[in-house]
PDB file of C-alpha atoms and ligand atoms in Angstrom:
ATOM      1  CA  UNK A   1     -24.261   3.622 -12.544  1.00 93.00           C
ATOM      2  CA  UNK A   2     -22.430   5.971 -10.436  1.00 97.00           C
ATOM      3  CA  UNK A   3     -18.995   5.718  -8.700  1.00 97.00           C
ATOM      4  CA  UNK A   4     -17.026   7.713  -5.842  1.00 98.00           C
ATOM      5  CA  UNK A   5     -13.620   7.916  -4.334  1.00 98.00           C
ATOM      6  CA  UNK A   6     -11.782   9.281  -1.242  1.00 98.00           C
ATOM      7  CA  UNK A   7      -8.264   9.579   0.123  1.00 97.00           C
ATOM      8  CA  UNK A   8      -6.932   7.961   2.529  1.00 97.00           C
ATOM      9  CA  UNK A   9      -5.667  10.100   5.540  1.00 97.00           C
ATOM     10  CA  UNK A  10      -2.379  10.630   8.141  1.00 98.00           C
ATOM     11  CA  UNK A  11      -2.208  12.598  11.169  1.00 98.00           C
ATOM     12  CA  UNK A  12       0.160  15.643  10.897  1.00 98.00           C
ATOM     13  CA  UNK A  13       0.379  16.658  13.998  1.00 98.00           C
ATOM     14  CA  UNK A  14      -1.337  16.820  17.065  1.00 98.00           C
ATOM     15  CA  UNK A  15      -3.042  13.240  17.775  1.00 97.00           C
ATOM     16  CA  UNK A  16      -3.829  12.578  21.039  1.00 97.00           C
ATOM     17  CA  UNK A  17      -4.000  16.104  22.138  1.00 98.00           C
ATOM     18  CA  UNK A  18      -7.021  16.376  20.181  1.00 97.00           C
ATOM     19  CA  UNK A  19      -9.310  13.921  21.973  1.00 96.00           C
ATOM     20  CA  UNK A  20      -8.560  16.899  24.891  1.00 97.00           C
ATOM     21  CA  UNK A  21      -9.312  19.594  22.441  1.00 97.00           C
ATOM     22  CA  UNK A  22      -6.143  20.383  21.263  1.00 98.00           C
ATOM     23  CA  UNK A  23      -6.378  20.920  17.493  1.00 98.00           C
ATOM     24  CA  UNK A  24      -4.493  18.796  15.097  1.00 98.00           C
ATOM     25  CA  UNK A  25      -4.364  18.623  11.664  1.00 98.00           C
ATOM     26  CA  UNK A  26      -4.882  15.713   9.178  1.00 98.00           C
ATOM     27  CA  UNK A  27      -3.880  15.815   5.060  1.00 98.00           C
ATOM     28  CA  UNK A  28      -5.656  13.365   2.506  1.00 98.00           C
ATOM     29  CA  UNK A  29      -3.408  10.886   1.274  1.00 97.00           C
ATOM     30  CA  UNK A  30      -4.161  10.896  -2.214  1.00 96.00           C
ATOM     31  CA  UNK A  31      -1.980   8.355  -4.044  1.00 95.00           C
ATOM     32  CA  UNK A  32      -4.275   5.318  -2.023  1.00 96.00           C
ATOM     33  CA  UNK A  33      -7.805   5.647  -1.945  1.00 97.00           C
ATOM     34  CA  UNK A  34     -10.813   3.653  -1.752  1.00 98.00           C
ATOM     35  CA  UNK A  35     -13.732   3.513  -4.379  1.00 98.00           C
ATOM     36  CA  UNK A  36     -17.157   2.891  -4.515  1.00 98.00           C
ATOM     37  CA  UNK A  37     -19.404   1.929  -7.635  1.00 98.00           C
ATOM     38  CA  UNK A  38     -23.278   1.730  -7.769  1.00 98.00           C
ATOM     39  CA  UNK A  39     -25.069  -0.650 -10.150  1.00 97.00           C
ATOM     40  CA  UNK A  40     -29.054  -0.986 -10.688  1.00 97.00           C
ATOM     41  CA  UNK A  41     -30.052  -4.650  -9.791  1.00 96.00           C
ATOM     42  CA  UNK A  42     -33.786  -5.720 -11.240  1.00 95.00           C
ATOM     43  CA  UNK A  43     -36.724  -4.895  -9.336  1.00 95.00           C
ATOM     44  CA  UNK A  44     -37.036  -5.943  -5.736  1.00 94.00           C
ATOM     45  CA  UNK A  45     -34.236  -7.276  -4.872  1.00 95.00           C
ATOM     46  CA  UNK A  46     -33.136  -4.655  -2.765  1.00 97.00           C
ATOM     47  CA  UNK A  47     -29.520  -3.206  -1.227  1.00 98.00           C
ATOM     48  CA  UNK A  48     -26.485  -5.273  -1.601  1.00 98.00           C
ATOM     49  CA  UNK A  49     -22.853  -4.390  -0.321  1.00 98.00           C
ATOM     50  CA  UNK A  50     -20.360  -6.206  -1.414  1.00 97.00           C
ATOM     51  CA  UNK A  51     -16.728  -5.414  -0.007  1.00 95.00           C
ATOM     52  CA  UNK A  52     -14.243  -6.765  -2.430  1.00 94.00           C
ATOM     53  CA  UNK A  53     -11.481  -6.823  -0.193  1.00 90.00           C
ATOM     54  CA  UNK A  54     -12.687  -8.522   2.672  1.00 90.00           C
ATOM     55  CA  UNK A  55     -14.998 -10.158   0.305  1.00 93.00           C
ATOM     56  CA  UNK A  56     -18.171  -8.872   3.028  1.00 93.00           C
ATOM     57  CA  UNK A  57     -21.803  -9.212   1.434  1.00 96.00           C
ATOM     58  CA  UNK A  58     -23.862  -7.206   2.763  1.00 97.00           C
ATOM     59  CA  UNK A  59     -27.496  -7.824   2.502  1.00 97.00           C
ATOM     60  CA  UNK A  60     -29.011  -3.646   3.590  1.00 98.00           C
ATOM     61  CA  UNK A  61     -32.266  -5.277   4.911  1.00 96.00           C
ATOM     62  CA  UNK A  62     -31.491  -7.313   7.939  1.00 92.00           C
ATOM     63  CA  UNK A  63     -28.190  -6.146   8.756  1.00 96.00           C
ATOM     64  CA  UNK A  64     -26.966  -5.997  11.967  1.00 95.00           C
ATOM     65  CA  UNK A  65     -27.611  -2.450  13.948  1.00 90.00           C
ATOM     66  CA  UNK A  66     -23.761  -2.388  14.074  1.00 91.00           C
ATOM     67  CA  UNK A  67     -22.700  -3.317  10.720  1.00 95.00           C
ATOM     68  CA  UNK A  68     -21.151   0.145  10.104  1.00 94.00           C
ATOM     69  CA  UNK A  69     -21.013  -0.133   6.149  1.00 96.00           C
ATOM     70  CA  UNK A  70     -24.972  -0.929   6.579  1.00 97.00           C
ATOM     71  CA  UNK A  71     -25.756   2.202   8.876  1.00 97.00           C
ATOM     72  CA  UNK A  72     -23.653   4.309   6.901  1.00 97.00           C
ATOM     73  CA  UNK A  73     -25.719   3.201   4.103  1.00 98.00           C
ATOM     74  CA  UNK A  74     -29.495   3.553   5.960  1.00 97.00           C
ATOM     75  CA  UNK A  75     -28.567   6.668   7.278  1.00 97.00           C
ATOM     76  CA  UNK A  76     -27.827   8.544   3.915  1.00 98.00           C
ATOM     77  CA  UNK A  77     -30.908   6.998   2.496  1.00 98.00           C
ATOM     78  CA  UNK A  78     -32.726   8.776   4.854  1.00 97.00           C
ATOM     79  CA  UNK A  79     -30.852  11.713   4.795  1.00 97.00           C
ATOM     80  CA  UNK A  80     -31.864  12.085   1.200  1.00 97.00           C
ATOM     81  CA  UNK A  81     -34.560  10.961   0.969  1.00 97.00           C
ATOM     82  CA  UNK A  82     -34.371   7.980  -1.101  1.00 97.00           C
ATOM     83  CA  UNK A  83     -36.261   4.670  -0.049  1.00 97.00           C
ATOM     84  CA  UNK A  84     -35.306   2.542   2.391  1.00 96.00           C
ATOM     85  CA  UNK A  85     -33.992  -0.694   0.431  1.00 97.00           C
ATOM     86  CA  UNK A  86     -33.102   0.761  -3.642  1.00 98.00           C
ATOM     87  CA  UNK A  87     -32.705  -2.696  -5.802  1.00 98.00           C
ATOM     88  CA  UNK A  88     -28.582  -1.802  -6.195  1.00 98.00           C
ATOM     89  CA  UNK A  89     -25.271  -3.326  -5.919  1.00 98.00           C
ATOM     90  CA  UNK A  90     -22.306  -1.105  -4.019  1.00 98.00           C
ATOM     91  CA  UNK A  91     -19.213  -2.605  -4.614  1.00 98.00           C
ATOM     92  CA  UNK A  92     -16.361  -1.481  -2.752  1.00 98.00           C
ATOM     93  CA  UNK A  93     -12.640  -1.445  -3.401  1.00 97.00           C
ATOM     94  CA  UNK A  94      -9.961   0.366  -1.712  1.00 96.00           C
ATOM     95  CA  UNK A  95      -6.446   0.578  -1.604  1.00 94.00           C
ATOM     96  CA  UNK A  96      -5.953   1.699   1.318  1.00 93.00           C
ATOM     97  CA  UNK A  97      -4.047  -0.616   3.362  1.00 86.00           C
ATOM     98  CA  UNK A  98      -6.397  -1.911   6.302  1.00 83.00           C
ATOM     99  CA  UNK A  99      -5.646  -0.683  10.083  1.00 77.00           C
ATOM    100  CA  UNK A 100      -2.993   0.712   9.201  1.00 79.00           C
ATOM    101  CA  UNK A 101      -3.373   4.630  11.013  1.00 85.00           C
ATOM    102  CA  UNK A 102      -4.228   5.571   6.756  1.00 93.00           C
ATOM    103  CA  UNK A 103      -8.205   5.627   7.091  1.00 92.00           C
ATOM    104  CA  UNK A 104      -9.149   3.273   4.956  1.00 92.00           C
ATOM    105  CA  UNK A 105     -13.022   2.833   6.851  1.00 92.00           C
ATOM    106  CA  UNK A 106     -13.445   6.322   6.447  1.00 96.00           C
ATOM    107  CA  UNK A 107     -12.356   6.453   2.981  1.00 97.00           C
ATOM    108  CA  UNK A 108     -14.962   3.594   2.397  1.00 97.00           C
ATOM    109  CA  UNK A 109     -17.382   5.427   3.963  1.00 97.00           C
ATOM    110  CA  UNK A 110     -16.979   8.632   2.415  1.00 98.00           C
ATOM    111  CA  UNK A 111     -16.720   7.076  -1.081  1.00 98.00           C
ATOM    112  CA  UNK A 112     -19.976   5.065  -0.048  1.00 98.00           C
ATOM    113  CA  UNK A 113     -21.489   7.939   0.625  1.00 98.00           C
ATOM    114  CA  UNK A 114     -20.542   9.764  -2.149  1.00 98.00           C
ATOM    115  CA  UNK A 115     -21.685   7.428  -4.273  1.00 98.00           C
ATOM    116  CA  UNK A 116     -26.035   7.240  -3.056  1.00 98.00           C
ATOM    117  CA  UNK A 117     -25.094  11.298  -3.687  1.00 98.00           C
ATOM    118  CA  UNK A 118     -24.075  11.293  -7.496  1.00 98.00           C
ATOM    119  CA  UNK A 119     -26.902   8.388  -7.992  1.00 97.00           C
ATOM    120  CA  UNK A 120     -29.466  10.586  -6.184  1.00 97.00           C
ATOM    121  CA  UNK A 121     -27.776  13.537  -8.093  1.00 97.00           C
ATOM    122  CA  UNK A 122     -26.882  15.227  -4.573  1.00 97.00           C
ATOM    123  CA  UNK A 123     -24.158  17.617  -4.327  1.00 96.00           C
ATOM    124  CA  UNK A 124     -21.782  15.296  -1.789  1.00 96.00           C
ATOM    125  CA  UNK A 125     -21.215  17.987   0.653  1.00 97.00           C
ATOM    126  CA  UNK A 126     -18.126  17.288   2.795  1.00 97.00           C
ATOM    127  CA  UNK A 127     -20.107  18.941   5.864  1.00 97.00           C
ATOM    128  CA  UNK A 128     -22.893  15.780   4.815  1.00 98.00           C
ATOM    129  CA  UNK A 129     -20.016  13.538   4.303  1.00 98.00           C
ATOM    130  CA  UNK A 130     -18.268  13.953   7.565  1.00 98.00           C
ATOM    131  CA  UNK A 131     -20.912  13.489   9.221  1.00 97.00           C
ATOM    132  CA  UNK A 132     -22.452  10.392   7.618  1.00 97.00           C
ATOM    133  CA  UNK A 133     -18.698   8.781   8.062  1.00 97.00           C
ATOM    134  CA  UNK A 134     -18.175   9.569  11.818  1.00 96.00           C
ATOM    135  CA  UNK A 135     -21.398   7.212  12.111  1.00 94.00           C
ATOM    136  CA  UNK A 136     -19.404   4.640  11.469  1.00 93.00           C
ATOM    137  CA  UNK A 137     -16.035   5.534  12.704  1.00 92.00           C
ATOM    138  CA  UNK A 138     -18.102   5.333  16.119  1.00 91.00           C
ATOM    139  CA  UNK A 139     -18.745   1.664  15.272  1.00 90.00           C
ATOM    140  CA  UNK A 140     -14.449   1.032  14.102  1.00 83.00           C
ATOM    141  CA  UNK A 141     -13.034   3.325  17.139  1.00 81.00           C
ATOM    142  CA  UNK A 142     -15.555   3.411  19.935  1.00 79.00           C
ATOM    143  CA  UNK A 143     -15.064   7.438  21.046  1.00 83.00           C
ATOM    144  CA  UNK A 144     -13.021   9.057  17.943  1.00 88.00           C
ATOM    145  CA  UNK A 145     -11.948  12.660  18.022  1.00 92.00           C
ATOM    146  CA  UNK A 146     -13.767  13.174  14.079  1.00 95.00           C
ATOM    147  CA  UNK A 147     -10.503  13.913  12.441  1.00 95.00           C
ATOM    148  CA  UNK A 148     -10.476  11.284  10.084  1.00 95.00           C
ATOM    149  CA  UNK A 149     -13.976  11.612   9.084  1.00 96.00           C
ATOM    150  CA  UNK A 150     -13.416  15.205   8.188  1.00 97.00           C
ATOM    151  CA  UNK A 151     -10.296  14.788   6.545  1.00 97.00           C
ATOM    152  CA  UNK A 152     -11.823  11.977   4.284  1.00 97.00           C
ATOM    153  CA  UNK A 153     -14.816  14.003   3.657  1.00 97.00           C
ATOM    154  CA  UNK A 154     -13.254  17.446   2.981  1.00 97.00           C
ATOM    155  CA  UNK A 155     -10.300  16.299   1.186  1.00 96.00           C
ATOM    156  CA  UNK A 156      -7.377  18.638   1.535  1.00 96.00           C
ATOM    157  CA  UNK A 157      -5.209  19.824   4.766  1.00 97.00           C
ATOM    158  CA  UNK A 158      -7.761  20.424   7.577  1.00 98.00           C
ATOM    159  CA  UNK A 159      -7.096  22.069  10.583  1.00 98.00           C
ATOM    160  CA  UNK A 160      -9.111  19.979  13.176  1.00 98.00           C
ATOM    161  CA  UNK A 161     -10.366  20.868  17.164  1.00 98.00           C
ATOM    162  CA  UNK A 162     -13.176  18.880  18.428  1.00 95.00           C
ATOM    163  CA  UNK A 163     -16.096  19.878  18.290  1.00 93.00           C
ATOM    164  CA  UNK A 164     -15.401  23.428  16.096  1.00 96.00           C
ATOM    165  CA  UNK A 165     -16.089  23.439  12.072  1.00 95.00           C
ATOM    166  CA  UNK A 166     -13.033  22.070  10.481  1.00 97.00           C
ATOM    167  CA  UNK A 167     -11.129  24.785   9.350  1.00 97.00           C
ATOM    168  CA  UNK A 168      -9.317  24.219   5.712  1.00 96.00           C
ATOM    169  CA  UNK A 169      -5.940  25.644   5.065  1.00 96.00           C
ATOM    170  CA  UNK A 170      -3.125  25.705   2.048  1.00 96.00           C
ATOM    171  CA  UNK A 171      -0.169  25.094   1.651  1.00 97.00           C
ATOM    172  CA  UNK A 172       2.291  27.642   0.763  1.00 97.00           C
ATOM    173  CA  UNK A 173       3.790  24.915  -1.180  1.00 96.00           C
ATOM    174  CA  UNK A 174       3.606  21.319  -1.931  1.00 96.00           C
ATOM    175  CA  UNK A 175       5.405  19.509   0.487  1.00 97.00           C
ATOM    176  CA  UNK A 176       7.102  15.470   0.528  1.00 98.00           C
ATOM    177  CA  UNK A 177       5.936  13.270   3.981  1.00 98.00           C
ATOM    178  CA  UNK A 178       6.414   8.905   3.591  1.00 98.00           C
ATOM    179  CA  UNK A 179       4.460   7.581   5.818  1.00 98.00           C
ATOM    180  CA  UNK A 180       5.955   4.050   7.260  1.00 98.00           C
ATOM    181  CA  UNK A 181       4.023   0.720   8.109  1.00 96.00           C
ATOM    182  CA  UNK A 182       6.134  -0.448  11.570  1.00 96.00           C
ATOM    183  CA  UNK A 183       3.702  -3.328  10.614  1.00 94.00           C
ATOM    184  CA  UNK A 184       3.086  -3.709  14.615  1.00 94.00           C
ATOM    185  CA  UNK A 185      -0.494  -3.863  15.464  1.00 90.00           C
ATOM    186  CA  UNK A 186      -1.589  -1.296  17.977  1.00 89.00           C
ATOM    187  CA  UNK A 187      -5.206  -0.755  18.134  1.00 89.00           C
ATOM    188  CA  UNK A 188      -6.242   3.377  18.420  1.00 88.00           C
ATOM    189  CA  UNK A 189      -8.975   2.634  21.155  1.00 88.00           C
ATOM    190  CA  UNK A 190      -6.197   1.006  23.384  1.00 92.00           C
ATOM    191  CA  UNK A 191      -3.560   3.304  23.152  1.00 94.00           C
ATOM    192  CA  UNK A 192      -6.290   6.369  23.423  1.00 94.00           C
ATOM    193  CA  UNK A 193      -7.794   4.528  26.980  1.00 94.00           C
ATOM    194  CA  UNK A 194      -4.172   4.178  27.707  1.00 97.00           C
ATOM    195  CA  UNK A 195      -3.744   7.929  28.062  1.00 97.00           C
ATOM    196  CA  UNK A 196      -7.070   8.457  29.352  1.00 97.00           C
ATOM    197  CA  UNK A 197      -6.073   6.120  32.476  1.00 98.00           C
ATOM    198  CA  UNK A 198      -2.532   7.788  32.552  1.00 98.00           C
ATOM    199  CA  UNK A 199      -3.681  11.171  32.919  1.00 98.00           C
ATOM    200  CA  UNK A 200      -6.603  10.787  35.264  1.00 98.00           C
ATOM    201  CA  UNK A 201      -3.137   9.672  37.865  1.00 98.00           C
ATOM    202  CA  UNK A 202      -1.302  12.902  36.677  1.00 98.00           C
ATOM    203  CA  UNK A 203      -3.884  15.413  35.182  1.00 98.00           C
ATOM    204  CA  UNK A 204      -1.857  18.776  35.490  1.00 98.00           C
ATOM    205  CA  UNK A 205       0.967  17.003  33.757  1.00 98.00           C
ATOM    206  CA  UNK A 206      -1.037  15.835  30.987  1.00 98.00           C
ATOM    207  CA  UNK A 207      -2.563  19.298  30.011  1.00 98.00           C
ATOM    208  CA  UNK A 208       1.159  20.796  30.308  1.00 98.00           C
ATOM    209  CA  UNK A 209       1.639  18.298  27.730  1.00 98.00           C
ATOM    210  CA  UNK A 210      -1.291  18.702  26.028  1.00 98.00           C
ATOM    211  CA  UNK A 211      -0.868  22.167  25.916  1.00 98.00           C
ATOM    212  CA  UNK A 212       2.533  21.924  24.674  1.00 98.00           C
ATOM    213  CA  UNK A 213       1.225  19.978  21.550  1.00 98.00           C
ATOM    214  CA  UNK A 214      -1.317  22.384  20.978  1.00 98.00           C
ATOM    215  CA  UNK A 215       1.136  25.070  20.421  1.00 98.00           C
ATOM    216  CA  UNK A 216       3.488  23.048  18.491  1.00 98.00           C
ATOM    217  CA  UNK A 217       0.201  22.573  16.314  1.00 98.00           C
ATOM    218  CA  UNK A 218      -0.075  25.659  15.692  1.00 98.00           C
ATOM    219  CA  UNK A 219       3.247  26.437  14.645  1.00 98.00           C
ATOM    220  CA  UNK A 220       2.946  23.558  12.186  1.00 98.00           C
ATOM    221  CA  UNK A 221      -0.156  24.880  10.801  1.00 98.00           C
ATOM    222  CA  UNK A 222       1.740  28.677  10.643  1.00 98.00           C
ATOM    223  CA  UNK A 223       4.951  27.086   8.698  1.00 98.00           C
ATOM    224  CA  UNK A 224       2.747  24.867   6.856  1.00 98.00           C
ATOM    225  CA  UNK A 225       1.457  28.462   5.096  1.00 98.00           C
ATOM    226  CA  UNK A 226       4.447  29.881   4.954  1.00 98.00           C
ATOM    227  CA  UNK A 227       6.053  26.902   3.072  1.00 97.00           C
ATOM    228  CA  UNK A 228       8.768  26.720   6.318  1.00 98.00           C
ATOM    229  CA  UNK A 229       9.974  23.353   5.144  1.00 97.00           C
ATOM    230  CA  UNK A 230      12.943  23.277   7.922  1.00 98.00           C
ATOM    231  CA  UNK A 231      10.449  25.016  10.737  1.00 98.00           C
ATOM    232  CA  UNK A 232       8.595  22.104   9.895  1.00 98.00           C
ATOM    233  CA  UNK A 233      10.492  19.510   9.932  1.00 98.00           C
ATOM    234  CA  UNK A 234      12.187  20.648  13.525  1.00 98.00           C
ATOM    235  CA  UNK A 235       8.163  20.825  14.895  1.00 98.00           C
ATOM    236  CA  UNK A 236       7.469  17.257  13.714  1.00 98.00           C
ATOM    237  CA  UNK A 237      10.752  16.528  15.930  1.00 98.00           C
ATOM    238  CA  UNK A 238       9.279  18.722  19.354  1.00 98.00           C
ATOM    239  CA  UNK A 239       5.984  16.856  18.531  1.00 98.00           C
ATOM    240  CA  UNK A 240       7.651  12.957  19.024  1.00 98.00           C
ATOM    241  CA  UNK A 241       9.326  14.182  22.216  1.00 98.00           C
ATOM    242  CA  UNK A 242       5.959  15.059  23.721  1.00 98.00           C
ATOM    243  CA  UNK A 243       4.492  12.076  22.391  1.00 98.00           C
ATOM    244  CA  UNK A 244       7.822   9.782  23.907  1.00 98.00           C
ATOM    245  CA  UNK A 245       6.349  12.160  27.469  1.00 98.00           C
ATOM    246  CA  UNK A 246       2.999  10.747  27.288  1.00 98.00           C
ATOM    247  CA  UNK A 247       3.834   6.999  26.696  1.00 98.00           C
ATOM    248  CA  UNK A 248       2.941   6.191  22.841  1.00 98.00           C
ATOM    249  CA  UNK A 249       5.876   5.782  20.994  1.00 98.00           C
ATOM    250  CA  UNK A 250       7.738   2.475  20.686  1.00 97.00           C
ATOM    251  CA  UNK A 251      11.135   1.263  19.935  1.00 97.00           C
ATOM    252  CA  UNK A 252       9.883  -0.137  16.360  1.00 98.00           C
ATOM    253  CA  UNK A 253       9.034   3.527  15.739  1.00 98.00           C
ATOM    254  CA  UNK A 254      12.045   5.362  17.484  1.00 98.00           C
ATOM    255  CA  UNK A 255      13.972   2.886  15.187  1.00 98.00           C
ATOM    256  CA  UNK A 256      11.960   4.083  11.583  1.00 98.00           C
ATOM    257  CA  UNK A 257      12.418   7.611  12.837  1.00 98.00           C
ATOM    258  CA  UNK A 258      16.158   7.081  13.741  1.00 98.00           C
ATOM    259  CA  UNK A 259      16.652   5.939  10.295  1.00 98.00           C
ATOM    260  CA  UNK A 260      14.322   8.337   8.845  1.00 98.00           C
ATOM    261  CA  UNK A 261      16.596  11.351  10.148  1.00 98.00           C
ATOM    262  CA  UNK A 262      19.839   9.648   9.513  1.00 98.00           C
ATOM    263  CA  UNK A 263      18.865   9.743   5.757  1.00 98.00           C
ATOM    264  CA  UNK A 264      18.073  12.722   5.780  1.00 98.00           C
ATOM    265  CA  UNK A 265      14.477  13.598   6.740  1.00 98.00           C
ATOM    266  CA  UNK A 266      13.740  17.472   7.632  1.00 98.00           C
ATOM    267  CA  UNK A 267      11.824  15.814  10.639  1.00 98.00           C
ATOM    268  CA  UNK A 268      10.101  12.995  11.897  1.00 98.00           C
ATOM    269  CA  UNK A 269       7.494  11.683  14.120  1.00 98.00           C
ATOM    270  CA  UNK A 270       4.841   8.546  14.726  1.00 98.00           C
ATOM    271  CA  UNK A 271       1.303   9.279  13.547  1.00 97.00           C
ATOM    272  CA  UNK A 272      -1.998   8.262  14.776  1.00 95.00           C
ATOM    273  CA  UNK A 273      -1.896   6.431  17.611  1.00 94.00           C
ATOM    274  CA  UNK A 274       1.260   5.570  18.806  1.00 95.00           C
ATOM    275  CA  UNK A 275       2.403   1.950  20.429  1.00 95.00           C
ATOM    276  CA  UNK A 276       3.008   0.467  16.608  1.00 94.00           C
ATOM    277  CA  UNK A 277       1.154   1.927  13.194  1.00 94.00           C
ATOM    278  CA  UNK A 278       3.184   4.437  11.282  1.00 96.00           C
ATOM    279  CA  UNK A 279       5.517   6.769  10.998  1.00 98.00           C
ATOM    280  CA  UNK A 280       5.569  10.274   9.466  1.00 98.00           C
ATOM    281  CA  UNK A 281       8.844  11.720   8.078  1.00 98.00           C
ATOM    282  CA  UNK A 282       9.619  15.580   6.541  1.00 98.00           C
ATOM    283  CA  UNK A 283      11.231  14.634   3.030  1.00 98.00           C
ATOM    284  CA  UNK A 284      13.046  16.965  -0.213  1.00 95.00           C
ATOM    285  CA  UNK A 285      12.354  15.969  -3.001  1.00 93.00           C
ATOM    286  CA  UNK A 286      15.880  14.788  -3.358  1.00 95.00           C
ATOM    287  CA  UNK A 287      16.206  12.798  -0.366  1.00 96.00           C
ATOM    288  CA  UNK A 288      12.120  11.292  -0.552  1.00 97.00           C
ATOM    289  CA  UNK A 289      13.642   8.238  -2.064  1.00 97.00           C
ATOM    290  CA  UNK A 290      17.151   7.742  -0.078  1.00 98.00           C
ATOM    291  CA  UNK A 291      14.913   8.160   3.366  1.00 98.00           C
ATOM    292  CA  UNK A 292      11.869   5.573   1.998  1.00 98.00           C
ATOM    293  CA  UNK A 293      14.430   2.987   1.262  1.00 98.00           C
ATOM    294  CA  UNK A 294      16.249   3.498   4.716  1.00 98.00           C
ATOM    295  CA  UNK A 295      12.700   2.686   6.312  1.00 98.00           C
ATOM    296  CA  UNK A 296      12.484  -0.074   4.336  1.00 98.00           C
ATOM    297  CA  UNK A 297      16.283  -1.532   5.234  1.00 98.00           C
ATOM    298  CA  UNK A 298      14.908  -1.019   9.263  1.00 98.00           C
ATOM    299  CA  UNK A 299      11.793  -2.793   8.961  1.00 98.00           C
ATOM    300  CA  UNK A 300       8.909  -0.681   7.767  1.00 98.00           C
ATOM    301  CA  UNK A 301       6.844  -3.290   5.640  1.00 96.00           C
ATOM    302  CA  UNK A 302       5.491  -0.457   3.533  1.00 96.00           C
ATOM    303  CA  UNK A 303       6.207   2.784   2.510  1.00 97.00           C
ATOM    304  CA  UNK A 304       3.927   5.608   0.799  1.00 97.00           C
ATOM    305  CA  UNK A 305       5.386   9.304   0.167  1.00 97.00           C
ATOM    306  CA  UNK A 306       2.894  11.853  -0.667  1.00 97.00           C
ATOM    307  CA  UNK A 307       2.729  15.578  -1.822  1.00 96.00           C
ATOM    308  CA  UNK A 308       0.873  17.409   0.187  1.00 97.00           C
ATOM    309  CA  UNK A 309      -0.384  20.353  -0.878  1.00 92.00           C
ATOM    310  CA  UNK A 310      -1.177  19.793  -4.724  1.00 75.00           C
ATOM    311  CA  UNK A 311      -2.244  22.225  -6.728  1.00 61.00           C
TER     312      UNK A 311
HETATM  313  O1  LIG B   1      -4.939   6.448  14.950  1.00 78.74           O
HETATM  314  P1  LIG B   1      -5.447   7.103  13.541  1.00 78.74           P
HETATM  315  O2  LIG B   1      -4.370   7.345  12.273  1.00 78.74           O
HETATM  316  O3  LIG B   1      -7.086   6.912  13.703  1.00 78.74           O
HETATM  317  O4  LIG B   1      -5.513   8.402  14.824  1.00 78.74           O
HETATM  318  C1  LIG B   1      -5.630   8.262  16.328  1.00 78.74           C
HETATM  319  C2  LIG B   1      -5.909   9.744  16.176  1.00 78.74           C
HETATM  320  C3  LIG B   1      -5.732  10.004  18.201  1.00 78.74           C
HETATM  321  O5  LIG B   1      -5.812  11.010  17.883  1.00 78.74           O
HETATM  322  C4  LIG B   1      -5.019   9.014  18.579  1.00 78.74           C
HETATM  323  C5  LIG B   1      -7.618   9.272  18.494  1.00 78.74           C
HETATM  324  C6  LIG B   1      -8.408  10.657  17.530  1.00 78.74           C
HETATM  325  O6  LIG B   1      -9.448   9.978  18.298  1.00 78.74           O
HETATM  326  O7  LIG B   1      -8.394  11.213  17.540  1.00 78.74           O
END
């Protein structure tokens, strides 16, 4: 038997602009994880993947080409030069809420790839895990930038520019983020498509906003690396104004952001595709509880407080 886990993720800064080549920062959320456990089955019985959360049972042989978990499994087997249909039961379970911008799909795929690596005695190199998870992200999200697979594979704060090798970096001191789910469903594919259409109408204006977001992201990395939490909070607020400009904020998100700031958050912004989904609030140890409570009172469906930069 072999098992492995992978964290959830959240984007700190740079969403949307990252699709157009600007940098973004994402961090793992270790407080919620996906798990894969691989059991051996009787000879000749083949490979079955069972997703405990959805109840899905996938027979590897004959699974459709667009079945993300089957595709990732097949590609991982190929990359590790393993048999096509090994006698395995792979059980997947996740604490990461689904379709909530916390990267549940990427984390499940990452745990799956790592469990197969463990069974094969192969090191689960982050580059390999990221590349294989990207295949499932393309099925779930269309044309993703690749930030989700990267951060769950590396499991540390990531500076990400599309098409370039990711850079891991280290906060000068740990800090806390409250992640609040607005409960408003908003598929990333749709907000990304809407931004693309608006950009086609006003290319120069959108490029200028993307450049401004890129600057904020650069300054946010410096603030994190220097442990300047107040500065990072101000940059969250600045990034949020630019996200409003490009049209991806929403009344419910604004309401949660205001509630967080009102309860003492150092800064707050939407995170991910926007339109709905999550907001993140930078909090101090002393204000975390009050901010989380204020977010719930303001209608957040769920709040997860995560520490970025665990030793
Ligand atoms: O909704 P999430 O958390 O998967 O983030 C989407 C981030 C975007 O920049 C909007 C899209 C992308 O592919 O990077």
